[in-house]
Short mmCIF file of C-alpha atoms and ligand atoms in Angstrom, two decimals:
data_model
loop_
_atom_site.label_atom_id
_atom_site.label_comp_id
_atom_site.label_asym_id
_atom_site.label_seq_id
_atom_site.Cartn_x
_atom_site.Cartn_y
_atom_site.Cartn_z
CA MET A 1054 34.06 33.51 2.92
CA SER A 1055 36.89 33.79 0.43
CA LYS A 1056 37.01 36.71 -1.93
CA LYS A 1057 35.73 36.27 -5.44
CA ILE A 1058 38.57 35.90 -7.89
CA ILE A 1059 38.74 37.22 -11.45
CA VAL A 1060 41.56 35.73 -13.51
CA ALA A 1061 42.89 37.15 -16.78
CA ASN A 1062 44.57 34.53 -18.93
CA TRP A 1063 46.35 36.53 -21.60
CA LYS A 1064 47.64 33.35 -23.24
CA MET A 1065 50.39 34.09 -25.82
CA ASN A 1066 49.44 37.79 -26.08
CA PRO A 1067 50.42 40.56 -26.67
CA VAL A 1068 53.62 40.25 -28.69
CA SER A 1069 55.56 43.12 -27.10
CA LEU A 1070 56.24 44.30 -23.58
CA LYS A 1071 55.16 47.79 -24.62
CA GLU A 1072 51.69 46.53 -25.53
CA ALA A 1073 51.50 44.46 -22.36
CA GLU A 1074 52.32 47.50 -20.24
CA ALA A 1075 49.77 49.62 -22.12
CA LEU A 1076 47.06 46.98 -21.62
CA LEU A 1077 47.62 46.64 -17.89
CA THR A 1078 47.87 50.41 -17.43
CA LYS A 1079 44.51 50.89 -19.16
CA VAL A 1080 42.82 48.27 -17.00
CA ALA A 1081 44.41 49.73 -13.85
CA ASN A 1082 43.17 53.22 -14.70
CA LYS A 1083 39.64 51.98 -15.26
CA SER A 1084 39.33 49.64 -12.27
CA ASN A 1085 38.71 50.17 -8.60
CA PHE A 1086 38.02 47.22 -6.37
CA LYS A 1087 38.43 46.16 -2.77
CA LYS A 1088 36.16 43.16 -2.29
CA ILE A 1089 37.56 40.91 -4.99
CA GLU A 1090 40.94 39.59 -6.10
CA VAL A 1091 42.06 40.19 -9.66
CA VAL A 1092 44.88 38.02 -10.99
CA VAL A 1093 46.59 38.84 -14.28
CA CYS A 1094 48.43 35.97 -15.96
CA PRO A 1095 50.63 37.33 -18.78
CA PRO A 1096 53.34 35.43 -20.64
CA PHE A 1097 56.30 34.68 -18.31
CA LEU A 1098 58.47 37.33 -19.96
CA TYR A 1099 56.31 40.24 -18.82
CA LEU A 1100 55.84 39.29 -15.18
CA GLU A 1101 58.71 41.31 -13.79
CA LYS A 1102 57.84 44.55 -15.57
CA LEU A 1103 54.09 44.29 -15.05
CA ASN A 1104 54.60 43.92 -11.33
CA LYS A 1105 55.88 47.50 -11.31
CA ILE A 1106 52.87 48.95 -13.13
CA SER A 1107 50.16 48.45 -10.57
CA LYS A 1108 49.84 46.97 -7.12
CA LYS A 1109 46.09 46.51 -7.60
CA PHE A 1110 46.51 43.22 -9.35
CA LYS A 1111 48.06 39.96 -8.32
CA LEU A 1112 50.22 38.25 -10.89
CA GLY A 1113 50.07 34.68 -12.06
CA ALA A 1114 51.90 32.55 -14.59
CA GLN A 1115 50.24 30.33 -17.19
CA ASP A 1116 52.28 27.22 -16.45
CA VAL A 1117 55.14 25.96 -14.28
CA PHE A 1118 57.52 23.03 -14.41
CA TYR A 1119 57.66 20.58 -11.53
CA GLU A 1120 61.43 20.46 -10.98
CA GLU A 1121 63.19 23.20 -9.06
CA ARG A 1122 66.23 23.70 -11.31
CA GLY A 1123 68.57 21.87 -13.66
CA ALA A 1124 68.74 20.39 -17.13
CA PHE A 1125 65.18 21.06 -18.33
CA THR A 1126 65.57 23.17 -21.45
CA GLY A 1127 62.86 25.74 -21.94
CA GLU A 1128 61.12 25.16 -18.61
CA ILE A 1129 60.37 27.66 -15.82
CA SER A 1130 60.35 26.56 -12.18
CA ALA A 1131 58.14 27.55 -9.26
CA PRO A 1132 60.94 29.33 -7.33
CA MET A 1133 61.71 31.39 -10.46
CA LEU A 1134 58.09 32.53 -10.52
CA VAL A 1135 58.08 33.29 -6.80
CA ASN A 1136 61.21 35.41 -7.32
CA LEU A 1137 59.29 37.39 -9.96
CA LYS A 1138 56.50 37.99 -7.39
CA ALA A 1139 53.97 35.73 -9.04
CA GLU A 1140 51.42 34.55 -6.51
CA TYR A 1141 49.28 32.28 -8.67
CA VAL A 1142 49.87 29.86 -11.51
CA ILE A 1143 47.41 28.37 -13.99
CA ILE A 1144 48.04 24.62 -14.24
CA GLY A 1145 46.46 22.12 -16.61
CA HIS A 1146 44.82 24.54 -19.02
CA SER A 1147 43.02 22.71 -21.82
CA GLU A 1148 45.37 24.25 -24.37
CA ARG A 1149 48.29 22.58 -22.57
CA ARG A 1150 46.39 19.32 -22.20
CA LYS A 1151 45.88 19.45 -25.96
CA LEU A 1152 49.66 19.63 -26.36
CA GLY A 1153 49.92 16.40 -24.42
CA GLU A 1154 49.97 17.38 -20.75
CA THR A 1155 48.59 14.57 -18.59
CA ASN A 1156 46.80 14.54 -15.23
CA ALA A 1157 49.94 12.94 -13.74
CA GLU A 1158 52.11 15.86 -14.93
CA ILE A 1159 49.53 18.37 -13.75
CA ASN A 1160 49.57 16.66 -10.35
CA LYS A 1161 53.35 17.05 -10.11
CA LYS A 1162 53.11 20.70 -11.12
CA ILE A 1163 50.44 21.40 -8.48
CA LYS A 1164 52.61 19.79 -5.80
CA ALA A 1165 55.68 21.79 -6.84
CA ALA A 1166 53.69 25.04 -6.96
CA LEU A 1167 52.28 24.46 -3.46
CA PHE A 1168 55.67 23.44 -2.10
CA PHE A 1169 57.22 26.72 -3.20
CA GLY A 1170 54.27 28.85 -2.10
CA LEU A 1171 52.42 29.47 -5.36
CA LYS A 1172 48.63 29.14 -5.48
CA PRO A 1173 47.56 26.83 -8.31
CA ILE A 1174 44.58 27.62 -10.49
CA VAL A 1175 43.82 24.11 -11.71
CA CYS A 1176 41.83 23.83 -14.92
CA VAL A 1177 39.45 20.95 -15.55
CA GLY A 1178 36.68 20.50 -18.09
CA GLU A 1179 35.34 18.14 -20.70
CA THR A 1180 35.86 18.61 -24.42
CA GLU A 1181 32.27 17.69 -25.24
CA ARG A 1182 28.93 17.02 -23.60
CA ASP A 1183 27.68 13.59 -24.59
CA GLU A 1184 24.11 12.40 -24.15
CA ASN A 1185 25.15 9.67 -21.74
CA HIS A 1186 26.62 12.23 -19.38
CA GLU A 1187 30.07 10.66 -19.55
CA TYR A 1188 31.43 14.16 -19.12
CA PHE A 1189 30.85 13.88 -15.39
CA GLU A 1190 33.29 10.96 -15.31
CA VAL A 1191 35.81 12.92 -17.38
CA VAL A 1192 35.79 15.79 -14.90
CA LYS A 1193 35.81 13.42 -11.92
CA THR A 1194 38.91 11.64 -13.22
CA GLN A 1195 40.65 14.96 -13.87
CA VAL A 1196 39.91 16.26 -10.38
CA LYS A 1197 40.91 13.03 -8.66
CA GLU A 1198 44.11 12.43 -10.62
CA CYS A 1199 45.23 16.04 -10.56
CA LEU A 1200 44.73 16.31 -6.79
CA ASN A 1201 46.07 12.88 -5.95
CA GLY A 1202 48.23 13.02 -2.81
CA ILE A 1203 47.60 16.72 -2.13
CA ASN A 1204 47.25 17.19 1.60
CA LYS A 1205 44.03 18.53 3.08
CA GLU A 1206 45.71 21.58 4.56
CA SER A 1207 46.76 22.80 1.11
CA LEU A 1208 43.37 22.41 -0.48
CA GLY A 1209 42.12 25.86 0.50
CA LYS A 1210 45.02 27.44 -1.40
CA LEU A 1211 43.80 26.02 -4.69
CA VAL A 1212 41.41 27.49 -7.19
CA ILE A 1213 39.67 25.04 -9.50
CA ALA A 1214 38.58 26.50 -12.81
CA TYR A 1215 35.83 24.57 -14.55
CA GLU A 1216 36.37 25.30 -18.23
CA PRO A 1217 34.25 23.26 -20.64
CA VAL A 1218 36.38 23.20 -23.78
CA TRP A 1219 33.27 23.32 -26.02
CA ALA A 1220 32.47 26.78 -24.62
CA LEU A 1221 35.91 28.42 -25.00
CA SER A 1222 35.98 31.39 -27.35
CA THR A 1223 38.63 29.72 -29.51
CA THR A 1224 36.80 26.41 -29.99
CA LEU A 1225 35.42 25.94 -33.50
CA GLU A 1226 31.64 25.53 -33.58
CA ARG A 1227 31.57 26.48 -29.93
CA ARG A 1228 28.40 26.81 -27.86
CA ASP A 1229 27.67 29.04 -24.88
CA ALA A 1230 27.61 27.35 -21.50
CA THR A 1231 24.82 28.54 -19.22
CA PRO A 1232 24.98 29.44 -15.53
CA ALA A 1233 23.01 26.20 -14.96
CA ASP A 1234 25.78 24.19 -16.68
CA SER A 1235 28.31 25.84 -14.41
CA HIS A 1236 26.20 25.40 -11.28
CA GLU A 1237 25.69 21.70 -11.87
CA MET A 1238 29.43 21.15 -12.29
CA VAL A 1239 30.39 23.32 -9.30
CA ILE A 1240 28.15 21.16 -7.09
CA PHE A 1241 29.57 18.00 -8.65
CA ILE A 1242 33.18 19.10 -8.08
CA LYS A 1243 32.39 20.07 -4.46
CA LYS A 1244 30.95 16.60 -3.94
CA ILE A 1245 34.07 14.91 -5.38
CA LEU A 1246 36.22 17.03 -3.06
CA SER A 1247 34.19 16.39 0.06
CA ASP A 1248 34.12 12.63 -0.67
CA LYS A 1249 37.89 12.66 -1.12
CA PHE A 1250 38.99 15.11 1.57
CA GLY A 1251 36.10 15.21 4.06
CA VAL A 1252 33.41 17.82 4.58
CA LYS A 1253 35.29 19.80 7.21
CA THR A 1254 38.21 20.66 4.92
CA LYS A 1255 38.62 24.25 3.67
CA MET A 1256 37.62 23.91 0.05
CA PRO A 1257 39.18 25.52 -3.03
CA ARG A 1258 37.33 28.30 -4.75
CA ILE A 1259 35.63 26.92 -7.83
CA ILE A 1260 35.39 29.33 -10.73
CA TYR A 1261 33.99 29.20 -14.27
CA GLY A 1262 35.80 29.89 -17.54
CA GLY A 1263 34.77 29.75 -21.19
CA SER A 1264 33.95 32.88 -23.22
CA VAL A 1265 33.10 34.91 -20.13
CA ASN A 1266 32.50 38.53 -21.05
CA GLU A 1267 30.94 41.65 -19.55
CA LYS A 1268 27.48 40.39 -20.53
CA SER A 1269 27.69 36.85 -19.18
CA VAL A 1270 29.77 37.34 -16.03
CA LEU A 1271 26.87 38.32 -13.78
CA GLY A 1272 24.96 35.11 -14.55
CA PHE A 1273 27.93 32.88 -13.77
CA LEU A 1274 28.64 34.66 -10.49
CA LYS A 1275 25.01 34.93 -9.37
CA ASP A 1276 23.42 31.74 -10.65
CA GLY A 1277 26.37 29.64 -11.78
CA GLY A 1278 27.69 28.87 -8.29
CA ALA A 1279 31.08 30.23 -9.37
CA GLU A 1280 33.27 32.13 -6.91
CA GLY A 1281 34.97 33.86 -9.77
CA VAL A 1282 35.72 33.62 -13.46
CA LEU A 1283 38.68 32.91 -15.69
CA THR A 1284 38.65 35.06 -18.80
CA GLY A 1285 40.69 34.72 -21.97
CA ALA A 1286 39.65 36.86 -24.94
CA ALA A 1287 37.77 39.42 -22.83
CA SER A 1288 40.82 40.01 -20.64
CA LEU A 1289 42.71 41.44 -23.63
CA ASN A 1290 40.13 44.17 -24.02
CA PRO A 1291 40.55 46.81 -21.30
CA GLU A 1292 36.95 48.05 -21.57
CA LYS A 1293 35.47 44.57 -21.31
CA PHE A 1294 37.83 43.40 -18.59
CA SER A 1295 37.34 46.45 -16.39
CA GLU A 1296 33.57 46.04 -16.78
CA ILE A 1297 33.89 42.41 -15.63
CA ILE A 1298 35.84 43.62 -12.58
CA LYS A 1299 33.20 46.27 -11.86
CA ILE A 1300 30.35 43.75 -12.01
CA ALA A 1301 32.14 41.25 -9.77
CA GLU A 1302 32.96 44.00 -7.25
CA SER A 1303 29.32 45.15 -7.19
CA LEU A 1304 27.97 41.82 -5.91
P1 PGA B 2285 38.03 32.47 -23.35
O1 PGA B 2285 39.29 31.71 -22.72
O2 PGA B 2285 37.47 33.36 -22.25
O3 PGA B 2285 38.60 33.26 -24.47
O4 PGA B 2285 37.06 31.42 -23.77
C1 PGA B 2285 39.24 31.13 -21.46
C2 PGA B 2285 40.41 30.20 -21.32
O5 PGA B 2285 40.79 29.54 -22.30
O6 PGA B 2285 40.99 30.11 -20.23
#
């Protein structure tokens, strides 16, 4: 069985390297784990320095561009991230989709990441839950289009993060998702993958994200079918994040 994976998505925080170093140092001092993987995804700028602070954590980026080099102003390529010792990269986060990123672009980014040896953490999730259960179709389309043309052998390197946008901590009038909501979608995503790639294929880890904190993490890991969690707001709080790590390690 693969290790459980806890991902910290710092988003566009904090605003200085000094604060970033202080945050990671605090979490490192409070956390001891062997059974799980913990991946910290800071803004690009801090990757190099944070790598020197602690070897406990793996590093990930929050996005990647699909070309290797050249005239792409403002973009960061997969080989650049590999050179900074990033091992993972979040691709297709709902906040990037909101800025216009499409499944086709996400697909190209996943392929580039895999080609250069990065492990993609692919985010999927509906913006709302409608009574007709159309949200299943939304997630199905995302999974299929994002993974289009990915070869079977690479599938096990992926992590798929199910993040219902209506449950994110930053969504206005948000609602809490339950472990049952997560479990249902984990099973559904596994079914899409086995239909597409065959049952014998090594499957990605499927994790849950959306306002996960030290109180809710146990439910998602125990009853939500999730092999890990992706945390945003809670990952910026060293007490909360180290508690999340402790709970995941204890299972
Ligand atoms: P949240 O963020 O934990 O603050 O809801 C998760 C995410 O957006 O990835």
